[in-house]
Amino acid sequence: NEGNEYFRERDYGRAAAAYSEGLRRRCGDAGLDAVLLTNRAAAHFHLGNYRSALNDAIQAKKLKPTHLKAIIRGALCHMELKNFVEAIAWCEEGLQIDSKEKKLVEMRAKADKLKGKELEGTFLGTQTDFCSRRKCQGRAVMGSDLLCKRNIKLVLEPSDEEEEVSDGLAEISLDGFHSDSATGAKVHLDADGSLSWPVLFLYPEHEQTDFTVAFHENSRFIDHLMVMFAELPPWDLEKKYLPDNLELYFEDEEREEMYEVNPEHTLLQVLQHERYFVKAGTPTVLVFAKRSPFSKKYFSGKKVHRL
């Protein structure tokens, strides 16, 4: 009930935390746990944590295979992740339960239409600081101004065709800094004039990743960690990945140096660091468990700038 109240208020972070607390009670009621997982999937979905949402939908479906809301949520996640074949499979599974479910019928048709299409949107241009290029026009110029005012340095991926540079940059807009090939997520401008970014979290020790589609520039990293690790991930067998037991870093590839990130800092504060360069429109952060043998080995021989 507490989670539902937060959800109605669109406080999806607290809603996810409340549903997680409900799951930790281990009530033994598979139906109730399926509802909690499906609700938390919805909260994660609205936060842009599509992979976490999908994991919850999968678990909910295991507990209650006929739970239509979990199936719909899982199909929606696959659509956002551009897994169209999987989305179709989930839709068909749901339609076997209710052949007239409008959301599934529409989603099935849309997924079928998009299946097999090449959805890559690569940048054209040499590797450069976005703010230094002024050949682009229209909203692309407006986008560069937004980044320059924030002192954010965007690095574009190199192109094989140097002559295509200006044309490629002209296609970049506020909603299209990032390539669709990996996730389909893009930087977008909110109504209040703030930017929300797709952010990739890397876990080198376990070769795992998390992807947040819409990380508001004024949100703190700790707020996202509290939601992402409200429950231990299945790959964390040693139970080390707790919000207060994590260290965040970004890598300066040019100098081959590592910088520790303060979890209390906002995304904008990190992006404004003099040595942070956003590659292909997606900020990336590395996550380690504190004082782990792996992190000690990983940082051995590297210059690390600590907090």
CSV table of C-alpha atoms in Angstrom, one decimal:
chain,number,residue,atom,x,y,z
A,1,ASN,CA,0.0,0.0,0.0
A,2,GLU,CA,2.9,2.4,0.8
A,3,GLY,CA,4.5,1.6,-2.5
A,4,ASN,CA,1.2,2.2,-4.3
A,5,GLU,CA,0.8,5.6,-2.6
A,6,TYR,CA,4.3,6.6,-3.7
A,7,PHE,CA,3.6,5.3,-7.2
A,8,ARG,CA,0.4,7.5,-7.5
A,9,GLU,CA,2.6,10.5,-6.5
A,10,ARG,CA,5.0,9.5,-9.2
A,11,ASP,CA,7.8,9.1,-6.6
A,12,TYR,CA,9.0,5.9,-8.4
A,13,GLY,CA,12.2,5.6,-6.4
A,14,ARG,CA,10.5,5.4,-3.1
A,15,ALA,CA,7.8,3.2,-4.6
A,16,ALA,CA,10.5,0.7,-5.7
A,17,ALA,CA,12.1,0.8,-2.3
A,18,ALA,CA,8.7,0.1,-0.6
A,19,TYR,CA,7.9,-2.8,-2.8
A,20,SER,CA,11.4,-4.2,-2.1
A,21,GLU,CA,10.8,-3.9,1.6
A,22,GLY,CA,7.6,-5.9,1.1
A,23,LEU,CA,9.5,-8.6,-0.7
A,24,ARG,CA,12.1,-8.8,2.0
A,25,ARG,CA,9.3,-9.8,4.5
A,26,ARG,CA,9.1,-13.1,2.6
A,27,CYS,CA,5.4,-13.6,3.3
A,28,GLY,CA,5.3,-17.0,1.5
A,29,ASP,CA,2.3,-15.9,-0.6
A,30,ALA,CA,3.4,-16.4,-4.2
A,31,GLY,CA,0.5,-14.3,-5.5
A,32,LEU,CA,1.4,-11.4,-3.4
A,33,ASP,CA,5.1,-11.6,-4.2
A,34,ALA,CA,4.2,-11.7,-7.9
A,35,VAL,CA,2.2,-8.5,-7.4
A,36,LEU,CA,5.1,-6.8,-5.5
A,37,LEU,CA,7.5,-7.8,-8.2
A,38,THR,CA,5.2,-6.6,-11.0
A,39,ASN,CA,4.6,-3.3,-9.2
A,40,ARG,CA,8.4,-2.8,-8.6
A,41,ALA,CA,8.9,-3.6,-12.3
A,42,ALA,CA,6.5,-0.8,-13.1
A,43,ALA,CA,8.4,1.6,-10.9
A,44,HIS,CA,11.7,0.6,-12.4
A,45,PHE,CA,10.2,1.0,-15.9
A,46,HIS,CA,9.2,4.6,-15.1
A,47,LEU,CA,12.7,5.3,-13.8
A,48,GLY,CA,14.1,4.0,-17.1
A,49,ASN,CA,15.7,1.0,-15.5
A,50,TYR,CA,14.3,-1.4,-18.2
A,51,ARG,CA,16.6,-4.3,-17.4
A,52,SER,CA,15.8,-4.3,-13.7
A,53,ALA,CA,12.1,-4.0,-14.6
A,54,LEU,CA,12.4,-7.0,-17.0
A,55,ASN,CA,14.1,-9.1,-14.3
A,56,ASP,CA,11.2,-8.4,-11.9
A,57,ALA,CA,8.7,-9.2,-14.6
A,58,ILE,CA,10.5,-12.5,-15.3
A,59,GLN,CA,10.5,-13.4,-11.6
A,60,ALA,CA,6.8,-12.4,-11.2
A,61,LYS,CA,5.9,-14.6,-14.2
A,62,LYS,CA,7.7,-17.6,-12.6
A,63,LEU,CA,5.7,-17.2,-9.4
A,64,LYS,CA,2.4,-16.7,-11.3
A,65,PRO,CA,2.5,-17.7,-15.0
A,66,THR,CA,-0.9,-16.3,-15.7
A,67,HIS,CA,-0.2,-12.9,-14.2
A,68,LEU,CA,-1.1,-10.7,-17.2
A,69,LYS,CA,0.3,-7.5,-15.8
A,70,ALA,CA,3.7,-9.1,-15.4
A,71,ILE,CA,3.6,-10.3,-19.0
A,72,ILE,CA,2.5,-6.9,-20.3
A,73,ARG,CA,5.3,-5.2,-18.3
A,74,GLY,CA,7.9,-7.7,-19.6
A,75,ALA,CA,6.8,-7.2,-23.2
A,76,LEU,CA,7.0,-3.4,-22.7
A,77,CYS,CA,10.6,-3.8,-21.4
A,78,HIS,CA,11.6,-5.9,-24.4
A,79,MET,CA,10.1,-3.2,-26.7
A,80,GLU,CA,12.2,-0.5,-25.0
A,81,LEU,CA,15.3,-2.6,-25.2
A,82,LYS,CA,14.5,-3.3,-28.8
A,83,ASN,CA,14.3,-7.0,-28.3
A,84,PHE,CA,11.4,-7.3,-30.7
A,85,VAL,CA,11.5,-11.1,-31.1
A,86,GLU,CA,11.3,-11.5,-27.3
A,87,ALA,CA,8.6,-8.9,-27.2
A,88,ILE,CA,6.5,-10.9,-29.7
A,89,ALA,CA,7.0,-14.1,-27.7
A,90,TRP,CA,5.8,-12.4,-24.5
A,91,CYS,CA,2.8,-10.8,-26.3
A,92,GLU,CA,1.8,-14.2,-27.7
A,93,GLU,CA,2.1,-15.8,-24.3
A,94,GLY,CA,-0.2,-13.1,-22.9
A,95,LEU,CA,-2.7,-13.4,-25.7
A,96,GLN,CA,-3.1,-17.1,-24.9
A,97,ILE,CA,-4.4,-16.0,-21.6
A,98,ASP,CA,-6.6,-13.1,-22.9
A,99,SER,CA,-6.8,-13.0,-26.7
A,100,LYS,CA,-8.5,-9.6,-26.6
A,101,GLU,CA,-6.0,-7.7,-24.4
A,102,LYS,CA,-5.7,-4.4,-26.3
A,103,LYS,CA,-2.2,-3.5,-25.1
A,104,LEU,CA,-0.8,-6.9,-26.2
A,105,VAL,CA,-2.6,-6.9,-29.5
A,106,GLU,CA,-1.2,-3.4,-30.4
A,107,MET,CA,2.3,-4.2,-29.0
A,108,ARG,CA,2.4,-7.5,-31.0
A,109,ALA,CA,1.6,-5.7,-34.2
A,110,LYS,CA,4.2,-2.9,-33.5
A,111,ALA,CA,6.9,-5.4,-32.6
A,112,ASP,CA,6.3,-7.4,-35.7
A,113,LYS,CA,6.6,-4.3,-37.8
A,114,LEU,CA,9.9,-3.3,-36.2
A,115,LYS,CA,11.4,-6.8,-36.1
A,116,GLY,CA,14.4,-7.2,-38.3
A,117,LYS,CA,14.8,-3.5,-39.0
A,118,GLU,CA,18.3,-2.1,-38.6
A,119,LEU,CA,17.8,0.6,-35.9
A,120,GLU,CA,21.4,1.8,-35.8
A,121,GLY,CA,21.9,5.6,-35.7
A,122,THR,CA,25.6,6.1,-35.7
A,123,PHE,CA,27.4,9.4,-35.4
A,124,LEU,CA,29.4,10.7,-38.3
A,125,GLY,CA,32.4,12.8,-37.5
A,126,THR,CA,35.9,12.7,-36.2
A,127,GLN,CA,36.6,12.2,-32.5
A,128,THR,CA,36.2,15.7,-31.2
A,129,ASP,CA,34.9,17.9,-28.4
A,130,PHE,CA,31.3,18.6,-29.4
A,131,CYS,CA,31.5,22.2,-28.2
A,132,SER,CA,34.3,22.9,-30.7
A,133,ARG,CA,32.2,22.0,-33.7
A,134,ARG,CA,29.9,24.7,-35.2
A,135,LYS,CA,29.1,23.3,-38.6
A,136,CYS,CA,25.8,21.8,-37.4
A,137,GLN,CA,22.6,23.6,-37.8
A,138,GLY,CA,19.1,24.0,-36.3
A,139,ARG,CA,18.5,22.1,-33.0
A,140,ALA,CA,22.0,20.6,-33.2
A,141,VAL,CA,23.4,24.0,-32.5
A,142,MET,CA,21.0,24.5,-29.7
A,143,GLY,CA,22.1,21.2,-28.3
A,144,SER,CA,25.7,22.2,-28.4
A,145,ASP,CA,24.9,25.4,-26.6
A,146,LEU,CA,23.2,23.5,-23.8
A,147,LEU,CA,26.3,21.4,-23.4
A,148,CYS,CA,28.7,24.3,-23.6
A,149,LYS,CA,26.8,26.3,-21.0
A,150,ARG,CA,27.1,23.2,-18.7
A,151,ASN,CA,30.8,22.8,-19.5
A,152,ILE,CA,30.1,19.2,-20.7
A,153,LYS,CA,32.5,17.7,-23.1
A,154,LEU,CA,31.0,15.2,-25.6
A,155,VAL,CA,33.3,13.0,-27.7
A,156,LEU,CA,31.9,11.7,-31.0
A,157,GLU,CA,32.9,8.4,-32.5
A,158,PRO,CA,35.2,8.5,-35.6
A,159,SER,CA,33.9,8.2,-39.1
A,160,ASP,CA,35.5,6.4,-42.1
A,161,GLU,CA,34.4,9.2,-44.3
A,162,GLU,CA,35.8,12.6,-43.3
A,163,GLU,CA,33.7,14.4,-45.9
A,164,GLU,CA,30.5,13.2,-44.2
A,165,VAL,CA,31.4,15.0,-41.0
A,166,SER,CA,29.3,18.2,-41.5
A,167,ASP,CA,26.3,16.3,-42.8
A,168,GLY,CA,26.4,13.8,-39.9
A,169,LEU,CA,26.6,16.5,-37.3
A,170,ALA,CA,23.7,18.4,-38.8
A,171,GLU,CA,21.5,15.3,-38.1
A,172,ILE,CA,22.2,15.4,-34.4
A,173,SER,CA,19.5,16.9,-32.3
A,174,LEU,CA,18.5,17.3,-28.7
A,175,ASP,CA,16.8,13.9,-28.7
A,176,GLY,CA,19.6,12.2,-30.6
A,177,PHE,CA,23.0,12.5,-29.1
A,178,HIS,CA,23.4,8.7,-28.7
A,179,SER,CA,23.5,5.8,-31.2
A,180,ASP,CA,20.5,3.5,-31.2
A,181,SER,CA,22.6,0.4,-31.8
A,182,ALA,CA,23.2,-0.4,-28.1
A,183,THR,CA,20.1,0.7,-26.3
A,184,GLY,CA,18.0,3.1,-28.2
A,185,ALA,CA,18.2,5.6,-25.5
A,186,LYS,CA,18.9,9.3,-26.1
A,187,VAL,CA,19.5,12.5,-24.3
A,188,HIS,CA,16.4,14.5,-24.0
A,189,LEU,CA,15.4,18.0,-22.8
A,190,ASP,CA,12.8,18.1,-20.0
A,191,ALA,CA,10.1,20.7,-19.8
A,192,ASP,CA,12.0,22.6,-17.1
A,193,GLY,CA,15.1,23.0,-19.3
A,194,SER,CA,17.0,20.1,-17.7
A,195,LEU,CA,18.7,17.3,-19.5
A,196,SER,CA,18.2,13.6,-18.8
A,197,TRP,CA,20.9,11.2,-19.9
A,198,PRO,CA,21.2,7.5,-20.6
A,199,VAL,CA,23.8,6.2,-18.2
A,200,LEU,CA,25.7,2.9,-18.3
A,201,PHE,CA,26.9,1.2,-15.1
A,202,LEU,CA,29.7,-1.3,-15.5
A,203,TYR,CA,30.6,-4.0,-13.0
A,204,PRO,CA,34.0,-5.3,-14.1
A,205,GLU,CA,34.3,-7.9,-11.4
A,206,HIS,CA,31.2,-9.8,-12.6
A,207,GLU,CA,31.2,-8.6,-16.3
A,208,GLN,CA,27.7,-7.2,-15.8
A,209,THR,CA,26.0,-4.0,-16.7
A,210,ASP,CA,23.0,-1.8,-15.7
A,211,PHE,CA,21.5,0.8,-17.9
A,212,THR,CA,19.4,3.7,-16.8
A,213,VAL,CA,17.6,5.3,-19.7
A,214,ALA,CA,16.7,8.7,-18.1
A,215,PHE,CA,19.2,9.8,-15.4
A,216,HIS,CA,18.2,13.4,-14.6
A,217,GLU,CA,21.2,15.7,-14.5
A,218,ASN,CA,20.3,16.9,-11.0
A,219,SER,CA,19.8,13.4,-9.5
A,220,ARG,CA,22.4,12.0,-7.2
A,221,PHE,CA,24.2,8.7,-7.9
A,222,ILE,CA,23.3,7.4,-4.4
A,223,ASP,CA,19.6,7.8,-5.2
A,224,HIS,CA,19.9,5.5,-8.2
A,225,LEU,CA,22.0,3.0,-6.3
A,226,MET,CA,19.4,2.8,-3.6
A,227,VAL,CA,16.8,1.8,-6.2
A,228,MET,CA,19.1,-0.4,-8.3
A,229,PHE,CA,20.4,-2.4,-5.3
A,230,ALA,CA,17.2,-2.4,-3.2
A,231,GLU,CA,17.6,-6.2,-3.7
A,232,LEU,CA,20.9,-8.0,-4.3
A,233,PRO,CA,21.5,-8.9,-7.9
A,234,PRO,CA,21.5,-12.6,-8.7
A,235,TRP,CA,25.1,-12.5,-9.7
A,236,ASP,CA,26.3,-11.1,-6.4
A,237,LEU,CA,26.7,-14.4,-4.6
A,238,GLU,CA,28.9,-12.9,-1.9
A,239,LYS,CA,26.3,-10.2,-1.1
A,240,LYS,CA,28.8,-7.3,-1.4
A,241,TYR,CA,26.9,-5.0,-3.7
A,242,LEU,CA,25.0,-2.9,-1.2
A,243,PRO,CA,24.3,0.8,-1.8
A,244,ASP,CA,26.6,1.9,1.1
A,245,ASN,CA,29.4,-0.6,0.1
A,246,LEU,CA,30.0,0.6,-3.4
A,247,GLU,CA,32.7,2.8,-5.0
A,248,LEU,CA,32.1,4.6,-8.3
A,249,TYR,CA,34.8,5.6,-10.8
A,250,PHE,CA,35.2,7.0,-14.2
A,251,GLU,CA,38.2,6.5,-16.5
A,252,ASP,CA,40.2,9.1,-18.3
A,253,GLU,CA,41.1,7.0,-21.3
A,254,GLU,CA,43.5,9.6,-22.8
A,255,ARG,CA,45.6,9.7,-19.6
A,256,GLU,CA,44.8,6.1,-18.5
A,257,GLU,CA,43.8,7.4,-15.1
A,258,MET,CA,40.9,6.6,-12.8
A,259,TYR,CA,38.8,9.2,-10.9
A,260,GLU,CA,36.6,8.2,-7.9
A,261,VAL,CA,33.1,9.6,-8.0
A,262,ASN,CA,31.3,10.9,-4.9
A,263,PRO,CA,27.9,9.0,-4.7
A,264,GLU,CA,26.4,12.1,-3.1
A,265,HIS,CA,27.2,14.1,-6.3
A,266,THR,CA,24.7,14.7,-9.0
A,267,LEU,CA,25.3,13.5,-12.6
A,268,LEU,CA,25.8,17.1,-13.7
A,269,GLN,CA,28.6,17.5,-11.1
A,270,VAL,CA,30.4,14.5,-12.5
A,271,LEU,CA,29.9,15.4,-16.2
A,272,GLN,CA,31.4,18.9,-15.5
A,273,HIS,CA,34.6,17.4,-14.2
A,274,GLU,CA,37.5,18.7,-16.2
A,275,ARG,CA,38.6,15.1,-17.2
A,276,TYR,CA,35.2,13.7,-17.9
A,277,PHE,CA,34.4,13.1,-21.6
A,278,VAL,CA,31.0,11.7,-22.5
A,279,LYS,CA,31.6,9.2,-25.3
A,280,ALA,CA,28.9,8.8,-27.9
A,281,GLY,CA,26.3,10.5,-25.7
A,282,THR,CA,26.3,7.9,-22.9
A,283,PRO,CA,28.0,8.6,-19.6
A,284,THR,CA,29.7,5.5,-18.2
A,285,VAL,CA,30.5,4.7,-14.6
A,286,LEU,CA,32.4,1.8,-13.2
A,287,VAL,CA,31.1,0.2,-9.9
A,288,PHE,CA,33.2,-1.8,-7.4
A,289,ALA,CA,32.6,-3.3,-4.0
A,290,LYS,CA,34.7,-1.5,-1.4
A,291,ARG,CA,38.0,-3.1,-0.4
A,292,SER,CA,37.4,-6.1,-2.6
A,293,PRO,CA,40.4,-8.2,-3.7
A,294,PHE,CA,39.2,-7.7,-7.3
A,295,SER,CA,39.3,-3.9,-7.1
A,296,LYS,CA,42.7,-3.9,-5.5
A,297,LYS,CA,44.0,-6.0,-8.4
A,298,TYR,CA,42.1,-3.9,-11.0
A,299,PHE,CA,43.6,-0.6,-9.7
A,300,SER,CA,47.1,-2.1,-9.3
A,301,GLY,CA,49.6,-0.1,-11.4
A,302,LYS,CA,47.0,2.5,-12.3
A,303,LYS,CA,47.0,6.1,-11.2
A,304,VAL,CA,43.8,6.6,-9.2
A,305,HIS,CA,42.5,10.0,-8.1
A,306,ARG,CA,40.7,9.3,-4.8
A,307,LEU,CA,38.1,11.6,-3.2
